[in-house]
Amino acid sequence: MADTITIIDNRTGKKYDLPIQHDTIKALDLRQIKVKDDEFGMMGYDPAFMNTASCVSKITYIDGDKGILRYRGYPIEQIAENAQSFLEVAYLVLKGELPNKKQLEDWRYNIKMHTMVHENVKTLMEGFRYDAHPMGIFISTVAALSTFYPEAKQVRNAEVREKQIYRLIGKVPTIAAFAYRHSKGMPYVYPDNDLTYAGNFLKMMFKAGESPYKVNDTLEHALTILFILHADHEQNCSTSAMRVIGSSECDPYSATAGAAAALWGPLHGGANEAVIHMLDQIGSMKNVPGFIKEVKDGKGRLMGFGHRVYKNYDPRAKVIKKMAYEVFEVTGRNPMLDIALELERIALEDEYFVKRKLYPNVDFYSGLIYQAMGFPLDLFPVLFAIGRTTGWLAQWEEMLTDPEQKISRPRQVYLGSGSRNWVPTIDRK
Ligand code: ACO
């Protein structure tokens, strides 16, 4: 059986044999299909990239129909069950293999050496209004790091790239915590490198006054898992943004800020915040059927449900749902959990959702946990960005080292006016 596909252009009767590799054809191979020699040639038209592979990747595998997610081949359930720390998983995602003891020690050391931010970064953050959204502060501050590390522009230098990776993974929790404390008017707490990645973040967030801060094991574990579950998700909106921005060979701080901006929207990383608003608006169990009816009538969406890729239960949502109960043992049950469970129960049986294969996604339960742990709503996308920075950087590194990649530049189908002459203001209708 030949690995080719034959296309017959019915406009001309011409036949074209295009090679198939990994179940794809090269879009550039379509260009030979034309009616006249001087035509541009055929392109694929794919708004929102519904069926276009923009790269080859060895980082994350998703089978959306079966609800499978793997980092570097390891199923997410096994990773969540066995990983000892977030940085162990970050190493796996970035380097492709699980680290041995020495590799992990070195990796940890290198990242922990970069958790502090320059004092001027603090000054910069102080310039934001007291009520500035922490995601806005986060995005701007990450972008500003490019001015502190001008050598980061040397993106073709592997050593320089590695150093920026340490810096970004090390500093994003610090920036996130400072953004939160700024909004509360609380003094910043500096990183404690004796703690784990998640433990240090909890301390920088919640330590009050001079009393020592004791990290709660369950909450530290829950946050570690949440960071792990968000570490990468192949070519989603923010990761594609990272690759597109990075393809112009700008520094990784600017690219990461752009990716974080893409993450902020309610259809992407902002969805967990939207879930809480939705549950709040529903208010009580008795209003759930009415709310479902409104969604089915097209008057809104069931936030935290549906996914471009998963047409099955999001495997991350399964892990989070289980963990929610462990967290609530410590924090007390989030009163909105019952509404969420009821929404899920109805939606999983209702024909509208079943037919469209709408299942809970990662954001459906993560917000409830974050809220129970004391994180304010507007910090939710920032928490997502802390975990995802690892994935963005892994994809950025892969993009830069892939000889097939070039500056990103999609095509368009132009349907505007043909050529016409300029009309002076006085003659315009
Ligand atoms: N509630 C109700 N109906 C929905 C929902 C939802 N959450 N999601 C999709 N649908 C319906 C659409 O109305 C559409 O119905 P139709 O065929 O009758 O027109 C059908 O399902 C397909 O929806 P699309 O919008 O075409 O699906 P798409 O793949 O473009 O969107 C998305 C995916 C953006 C995630 C969508 O499901 C959504 O808006 N969900 C809510 C927001 C959310 O939870 N986002 C987080 C995603 S996970 C993440 O980013 C980490």
Coordinates of C-alpha atoms and ligand atoms in Angstrom, one line a residue:
M1 CA 0.0 0.0 0.0
A2 CA 1.5 3.3 -1.1
D3 CA 1.8 6.0 1.5
T4 CA 0.3 8.6 -0.8
I5 CA -3.0 10.3 -1.4
T6 CA -4.3 11.1 -4.9
I7 CA -6.2 14.4 -5.4
I8 CA -8.1 15.0 -8.7
D9 CA -8.7 18.6 -9.4
N10 CA -12.1 18.6 -11.1
R11 CA -11.5 22.1 -12.5
T12 CA -8.7 20.7 -14.7
G13 CA -9.0 16.9 -14.5
K14 CA -5.3 16.8 -13.3
K15 CA -4.2 14.2 -10.8
Y16 CA -1.7 14.8 -8.0
D17 CA -0.1 12.2 -5.8
L18 CA 0.9 13.7 -2.4
P19 CA 3.1 11.8 0.1
I20 CA 1.5 10.9 3.5
Q21 CA 3.7 11.0 6.6
H22 CA 2.3 10.4 10.1
D23 CA -1.2 10.7 8.7
T24 CA -0.6 14.2 7.4
I25 CA 0.1 15.7 4.1
K26 CA 2.4 18.8 3.8
A27 CA 0.3 21.8 3.2
L28 CA 3.0 23.1 0.9
D29 CA 2.5 20.1 -1.4
L30 CA -1.0 21.6 -2.2
R31 CA 0.6 24.6 -3.8
Q32 CA 1.3 22.6 -7.0
I33 CA -2.4 22.4 -7.5
K34 CA -3.4 25.3 -9.7
V35 CA -5.6 26.0 -12.8
K36 CA -3.1 28.4 -14.5
D37 CA 0.6 28.3 -14.1
D38 CA 0.8 31.9 -12.8
E39 CA -1.6 31.2 -10.0
F40 CA -0.4 31.1 -6.4
G41 CA -1.7 27.5 -5.9
M42 CA -3.9 25.8 -3.4
M43 CA -3.7 26.3 0.3
G44 CA -5.5 24.7 3.3
Y45 CA -8.1 26.9 4.9
D46 CA -8.3 26.2 8.7
P47 CA -9.6 29.1 10.9
A48 CA -8.6 28.4 14.5
F49 CA -6.3 25.6 13.4
M50 CA -8.9 23.0 13.9
N51 CA -7.1 20.4 11.9
T52 CA -3.6 21.7 11.2
A53 CA -0.4 20.3 12.8
S54 CA 1.9 23.3 13.2
C55 CA 4.9 21.2 14.4
V56 CA 6.2 17.8 15.2
S57 CA 6.7 17.4 19.0
K58 CA 8.0 14.8 21.4
I59 CA 6.7 16.4 24.6
T60 CA 3.1 15.7 25.3
Y61 CA 0.7 13.2 23.8
I62 CA -3.1 13.6 24.0
D63 CA -5.8 11.3 22.7
G64 CA -8.9 13.4 23.2
D65 CA -11.4 10.7 22.3
K66 CA -9.9 8.3 24.8
G67 CA -9.1 10.9 27.5
I68 CA -5.4 10.2 27.5
L69 CA -2.6 12.6 28.5
R70 CA 1.0 11.7 28.7
Y71 CA 4.2 13.8 29.3
R72 CA 7.1 12.2 27.4
G73 CA 5.2 8.9 27.3
Y74 CA 4.3 8.7 31.0
P75 CA 0.6 8.7 31.7
I76 CA -0.5 11.8 33.7
E77 CA -2.2 9.6 36.3
Q78 CA 1.1 7.8 37.0
I79 CA 3.0 11.1 37.1
A80 CA 0.5 12.6 39.6
E81 CA 0.7 9.5 41.7
N82 CA 4.4 9.1 41.8
A83 CA 6.2 12.4 41.3
Q84 CA 8.0 13.6 44.4
S85 CA 8.1 17.2 43.3
F86 CA 7.1 19.6 40.6
L87 CA 10.7 20.2 39.6
E88 CA 11.1 16.5 38.9
V89 CA 8.2 16.7 36.4
A90 CA 9.6 20.0 35.0
Y91 CA 12.8 18.2 34.3
L92 CA 11.0 15.4 32.5
V93 CA 8.9 17.8 30.4
L94 CA 11.9 19.9 29.5
K95 CA 14.7 17.3 29.1
G96 CA 12.6 14.3 27.9
E97 CA 13.7 11.8 30.6
L98 CA 13.2 11.3 34.3
P99 CA 16.2 12.7 36.2
N100 CA 18.5 10.5 38.2
K101 CA 19.3 11.6 41.7
K102 CA 22.3 13.7 40.7
Q103 CA 20.5 15.3 37.8
L104 CA 17.6 16.2 40.0
E105 CA 19.8 17.7 42.7
D106 CA 21.7 19.8 40.1
W107 CA 18.4 20.9 38.4
R108 CA 16.9 21.9 41.8
Y109 CA 20.0 23.8 42.8
N110 CA 20.1 25.7 39.5
I111 CA 16.5 26.7 39.7
K112 CA 16.6 27.6 43.3
M113 CA 19.6 29.8 42.6
H114 CA 17.3 31.9 40.5
T115 CA 14.2 32.4 42.7
M116 CA 15.1 35.9 43.8
V117 CA 14.1 38.9 41.6
H118 CA 16.2 42.0 41.2
E119 CA 15.2 44.7 43.7
N120 CA 14.2 47.0 40.8
V121 CA 11.6 44.4 39.8
K122 CA 10.0 45.0 43.2
T123 CA 10.1 48.7 42.6
L124 CA 8.5 48.2 39.2
M125 CA 5.7 46.1 40.7
E126 CA 5.1 48.8 43.3
G127 CA 4.1 51.1 40.4
F128 CA 0.9 49.2 39.8
R129 CA -2.4 50.5 41.3
Y130 CA -3.4 48.7 44.5
D131 CA -6.3 47.0 42.7
A132 CA -4.4 45.9 39.6
H133 CA -5.3 42.4 38.5
P134 CA -2.4 40.1 39.5
M135 CA -2.4 38.5 36.0
G136 CA -1.8 41.9 34.5
I137 CA 1.1 42.5 36.9
F138 CA 2.4 39.0 36.3
I139 CA 2.4 39.4 32.5
S140 CA 4.0 42.8 32.6
T141 CA 6.7 41.8 35.1
V142 CA 7.7 38.7 33.2
A143 CA 8.0 40.8 30.1
A144 CA 10.1 43.4 32.0
L145 CA 12.6 40.6 33.0
S146 CA 13.9 40.9 29.4
T147 CA 15.4 44.3 30.3
F148 CA 17.2 42.8 33.2
Y149 CA 18.8 40.0 31.2
P150 CA 19.6 41.4 27.8
E151 CA 21.8 38.4 26.9
A152 CA 18.5 36.4 26.7
K153 CA 18.2 37.6 23.1
Q154 CA 20.9 35.1 22.1
V155 CA 18.3 32.4 21.5
R156 CA 20.6 30.4 19.3
N157 CA 23.0 29.8 22.2
A158 CA 22.0 26.7 24.1
E159 CA 23.8 27.7 27.3
V160 CA 22.1 31.1 27.3
R161 CA 18.8 29.5 26.7
E162 CA 19.3 27.1 29.6
K163 CA 20.1 29.9 32.0
Q164 CA 16.9 31.8 31.1
I165 CA 14.9 28.5 31.6
Y166 CA 16.3 28.3 35.2
R167 CA 15.5 32.0 35.7
L168 CA 11.9 31.8 34.4
I169 CA 11.0 28.6 36.3
G170 CA 12.7 30.0 39.4
K171 CA 11.1 33.4 39.3
V172 CA 7.5 32.9 38.2
P173 CA 6.3 31.9 41.7
T174 CA 8.1 34.8 43.3
I175 CA 6.5 37.3 40.8
A176 CA 3.1 35.6 41.3
A177 CA 3.3 35.9 45.1
F178 CA 4.6 39.5 45.0
A179 CA 1.7 40.4 42.7
Y180 CA -0.7 39.0 45.2
R181 CA 0.9 40.7 48.2
H182 CA 1.0 44.0 46.3
S183 CA -2.8 43.8 45.9
K184 CA -3.2 43.2 49.6
G185 CA -0.7 45.9 50.6
M186 CA 1.3 43.2 52.4
P187 CA 5.1 43.2 52.6
Y188 CA 6.8 40.8 50.2
V189 CA 8.1 37.5 51.5
Y190 CA 11.4 36.5 49.9
P191 CA 11.9 32.9 48.5
D192 CA 12.9 30.2 51.0
N193 CA 15.1 27.8 49.0
D194 CA 14.9 25.1 51.7
L195 CA 11.3 24.5 50.8
T196 CA 9.8 22.7 47.8
Y197 CA 8.7 24.6 44.8
A198 CA 5.0 24.5 46.0
G199 CA 5.9 24.9 49.7
N200 CA 8.0 28.0 49.0
F201 CA 5.2 29.5 47.0
L202 CA 2.6 28.9 49.8
K203 CA 5.0 30.6 52.2
M204 CA 5.6 33.6 49.9
M205 CA 1.8 33.9 49.5
F206 CA 0.5 33.4 53.0
K207 CA 3.2 34.1 55.6
A208 CA 1.9 36.8 57.9
G209 CA 4.1 38.8 60.3
E210 CA 7.2 37.5 62.0
S211 CA 5.7 34.2 63.1
P212 CA 7.2 31.2 61.4
Y213 CA 5.1 29.8 58.5
K214 CA 4.5 26.0 58.7
V215 CA 3.7 24.6 55.3
N216 CA 0.7 22.2 55.4
D217 CA 1.7 18.8 53.8
T218 CA -1.7 18.2 52.2
L219 CA -2.0 21.6 50.7
E220 CA 1.7 21.5 49.5
H221 CA 1.0 18.2 47.9
A222 CA -2.2 19.4 46.3
L223 CA -0.5 22.5 44.9
T224 CA 2.4 20.3 43.6
I225 CA -0.2 18.1 41.7
L226 CA -2.0 21.1 40.4
F227 CA 1.3 22.6 39.0
I228 CA 2.1 19.2 37.5
L229 CA -1.3 18.8 35.8
H230 CA -0.9 22.2 34.2
A231 CA 2.7 21.7 33.2
D232 CA 2.0 21.2 29.5
H233 CA -0.8 20.4 27.1
E234 CA 0.7 20.4 23.7
Q235 CA -0.3 23.0 21.1
N236 CA -3.1 24.9 23.0
C237 CA -3.7 28.6 22.5
S238 CA -1.0 29.9 24.9
T239 CA 1.6 27.4 23.8
S240 CA 1.0 28.2 20.2
A241 CA 1.4 31.9 21.1
M242 CA 4.7 31.0 22.8
R243 CA 5.9 29.2 19.6
V244 CA 4.7 31.9 17.3
I245 CA 6.2 34.8 19.3
G246 CA 9.4 32.8 19.9
S247 CA 9.7 32.0 16.2
S248 CA 10.8 35.6 15.5
E249 CA 13.7 34.8 17.8
C250 CA 12.8 37.4 20.5
D251 CA 13.9 36.7 24.1
P252 CA 12.0 34.1 26.1
Y253 CA 10.7 36.6 28.7
S254 CA 8.8 38.5 26.0
A255 CA 7.5 35.2 24.5
T256 CA 6.4 33.9 27.9
A257 CA 4.6 37.2 28.7
G258 CA 2.8 36.8 25.4
A259 CA 1.9 33.2 26.1
A260 CA 0.6 34.2 29.6
A261 CA -1.6 36.9 27.9
A262 CA -3.1 34.2 25.7
L263 CA -3.7 32.1 28.8
W264 CA -5.7 34.9 30.5
G265 CA -8.9 34.7 28.5
P266 CA -12.0 33.0 29.9
L267 CA -12.0 30.4 27.1
H268 CA -8.5 29.2 28.2
G269 CA -6.8 29.7 31.6
G270 CA -9.4 32.1 32.8
A271 CA -12.0 29.4 32.8
N272 CA -11.5 28.3 36.4
E273 CA -12.2 31.8 37.6
A274 CA -15.3 31.8 35.4
V275 CA -16.4 28.5 36.9
I276 CA -16.5 30.1 40.4
H277 CA -18.4 33.1 39.1
M278 CA -20.9 30.7 37.5
L279 CA -21.3 28.6 40.7
D280 CA -21.8 31.8 42.7
Q281 CA -24.4 33.0 40.2
I282 CA -26.3 29.7 40.4
G283 CA -26.2 30.1 44.2
S284 CA -28.0 26.9 45.3
M285 CA -28.8 23.4 44.2
K286 CA -32.4 24.2 43.4
N287 CA -31.3 26.6 40.6
V288 CA -29.2 24.0 38.8
P289 CA -31.9 22.7 36.4
G290 CA -32.9 26.2 35.5
F291 CA -29.3 27.1 34.8
I292 CA -28.7 24.0 32.6
K293 CA -31.8 25.0 30.7
E294 CA -30.4 28.5 30.0
V295 CA -27.2 27.0 28.8
K296 CA -29.1 24.6 26.4
D297 CA -31.1 27.6 25.2
G298 CA -27.8 29.2 24.2
K299 CA -27.9 31.9 27.0
G300 CA -24.4 31.1 28.2
R301 CA -21.9 28.3 28.6
L302 CA -21.4 25.7 31.3
M303 CA -17.9 27.0 32.2
G304 CA -15.3 24.2 32.9
F305 CA -17.1 22.0 30.5
G306 CA -16.0 21.1 26.9
H307 CA -12.6 21.1 25.3
R308 CA -11.3 21.5 21.8
V309 CA -9.3 18.3 22.1
Y310 CA -11.0 16.2 24.8
K311 CA -14.2 14.6 23.7
N312 CA -14.1 12.5 26.8
Y313 CA -13.5 13.1 30.5
D314 CA -10.4 15.3 30.8
P315 CA -7.9 13.0 32.7
R316 CA -6.7 16.0 34.7
A317 CA -10.2 16.7 36.0
K318 CA -10.4 13.1 37.3
V319 CA -7.2 13.5 39.3
I320 CA -8.3 16.9 40.6
K321 CA -11.7 15.8 41.6
K322 CA -10.2 13.0 43.8
M323 CA -7.8 15.4 45.3
A324 CA -10.5 18.0 46.1
Y325 CA -11.8 15.8 48.9
E326 CA -8.3 15.6 50.5
V327 CA -8.0 19.3 50.4
F328 CA -11.4 19.9 51.9
E329 CA -10.5 17.6 54.8
V330 CA -8.0 20.3 55.8
T331 CA -9.7 23.5 54.6
G332 CA -13.4 22.5 55.2
R333 CA -15.7 21.7 52.4
N334 CA -16.2 24.3 49.7
P335 CA -19.9 25.0 49.9
M336 CA -20.0 25.3 46.1
L337 CA -18.9 21.7 45.6
D338 CA -22.4 20.3 45.9
I339 CA -23.6 22.7 43.1
A340 CA -20.6 21.6 40.9
L341 CA -21.3 17.9 41.6
E342 CA -25.0 18.4 40.7
L343 CA -24.1 20.3 37.5
E344 CA -21.8 17.5 36.5
R345 CA -24.3 14.8 37.3
I346 CA -27.0 16.4 35.1
A347 CA -24.7 17.4 32.3
L348 CA -23.2 13.9 32.0
E349 CA -26.8 12.5 31.5
D350 CA -28.3 15.3 29.5
E351 CA -28.6 14.7 25.7
Y352 CA -27.4 18.2 24.9
F353 CA -24.0 17.7 26.6
V354 CA -23.7 14.0 25.7
K355 CA -24.3 14.6 22.0
R356 CA -21.7 17.3 21.9
K357 CA -19.3 15.3 24.0
L358 CA -19.0 18.0 26.7
Y359 CA -17.2 16.7 29.8
P360 CA -15.7 18.5 32.8
N361 CA -12.2 19.9 31.9
V362 CA -9.3 20.6 34.2
D363 CA -10.8 24.0 35.2
F364 CA -14.1 22.6 36.5
Y365 CA -12.7 21.5 39.9
S366 CA -9.4 23.3 40.2
G367 CA -11.0 26.7 41.1
L368 CA -12.9 25.1 44.0
I369 CA -9.6 23.8 45.4
Y370 CA -7.8 27.0 44.9
Q371 CA -10.6 28.9 46.6
A372 CA -10.6 26.5 49.5
M373 CA -6.9 27.0 49.9
G374 CA -7.3 30.7 50.2
F375 CA -6.2 31.9 46.8
P376 CA -8.3 34.8 45.6
L377 CA -10.2 34.4 42.3
D378 CA -8.1 36.7 40.3
L379 CA -4.9 34.7 41.1
F380 CA -6.3 31.5 39.4
P381 CA -4.9 32.3 36.0
V382 CA -1.5 33.2 37.6
L383 CA -1.4 29.8 39.3
F384 CA -2.0 28.2 35.9
A385 CA 0.8 30.2 34.4
I386 CA 3.3 29.1 37.1
G387 CA 2.8 25.4 36.2
R388 CA 2.5 26.1 32.4
T389 CA 5.8 28.1 32.2
T390 CA 7.6 24.8 32.1
G391 CA 5.6 23.6 29.1
W392 CA 5.9 26.9 27.3
L393 CA 9.7 26.7 27.7
A394 CA 9.9 23.1 26.6
Q395 CA 7.9 23.9 23.5
W396 CA 10.0 27.0 22.9
E397 CA 13.2 25.0 23.1
E398 CA 11.9 22.3 20.8
M399 CA 10.8 24.9 18.3
L400 CA 14.2 26.6 18.2
T401 CA 16.0 23.4 17.8
D402 CA 13.7 22.0 15.1
P403 CA 15.4 22.5 11.7
E404 CA 12.0 22.5 10.0
Q405 CA 10.7 25.5 11.9
K406 CA 11.0 29.1 10.7
I407 CA 9.3 32.4 11.6
S408 CA 5.6 31.7 11.9
R409 CA 3.6 33.3 9.2
P410 CA 0.1 32.0 8.3
R411 CA -1.5 32.8 5.0
Q412 CA -5.0 34.3 4.4
V413 CA -7.8 34.1 1.9
Y414 CA -8.2 37.7 0.9
L415 CA -11.9 38.5 0.2
G416 CA -11.7 42.3 0.4
S417 CA -12.0 45.0 -2.3
G418 CA -10.1 44.7 -5.5
S419 CA -7.8 47.6 -6.4
R420 CA -9.5 51.0 -6.3
N421 CA -8.5 54.6 -6.4
W422 CA -8.1 56.9 -3.4
V423 CA -11.1 59.2 -2.9
P424 CA -10.5 62.8 -1.5
T425 CA -12.3 63.6 1.8
I426 CA -14.7 66.1 0.1
D427 CA -15.9 63.4 -2.4
R428 CA -16.6 60.7 0.2
K429 CA -20.2 59.8 1.0
Ligands
ACO1 N1 -21.4 24.8 27.5 C1 -22.4 24.7 26.6 N2 -22.2 24.4 25.4 C2 -21.0 24.2 24.9 C3 -19.9 24.4 25.8 C4 -20.1 24.7 27.1 N3 -19.1 24.8 28.0 N4 -18.7 24.1 25.1 C5 -19.1 23.9 23.8 N5 -20.5 23.9 23.7 C6 -21.3 23.7 22.5 C7 -21.3 24.8 21.6 O1 -22.3 25.7 21.8 C8 -21.4 24.1 20.2 O2 -22.8 23.7 20.1 P1 -23.5 23.8 18.6 O3 -22.8 22.7 17.9 O4 -24.9 23.5 18.9 O5 -23.2 25.1 18.1 C9 -20.6 22.8 20.5 O6 -20.7 22.6 21.9 C10 -19.2 22.8 20.0 O7 -18.6 24.0 20.7 P2 -17.4 24.8 20.1 O8 -17.4 26.2 20.6 O9 -17.4 24.7 18.6 O10 -16.1 24.0 20.6 P3 -14.7 24.5 20.6 O11 -13.8 23.4 20.5 O12 -14.4 25.7 19.7 O13 -14.5 25.2 22.1 C11 -14.1 25.5 24.4 C12 -13.9 24.6 23.2 C13 -13.6 26.9 24.1 C14 -13.2 25.0 25.5 C15 -15.6 25.4 24.8 O14 -16.0 24.1 25.1 C16 -15.9 26.3 25.9 O15 -16.1 27.5 25.7 N6 -15.9 25.8 27.2 C17 -16.1 26.6 28.3 C18 -14.9 27.4 28.7 C19 -13.8 26.5 29.3 O16 -14.1 25.7 30.2 N7 -12.6 26.6 28.9 C20 -11.5 25.9 29.5 C21 -10.9 24.9 28.5 S1 -9.6 23.9 29.2 C22 -8.3 25.0 29.2 O17 -8.1 25.9 28.5 C23 -7.3 24.7 30.3

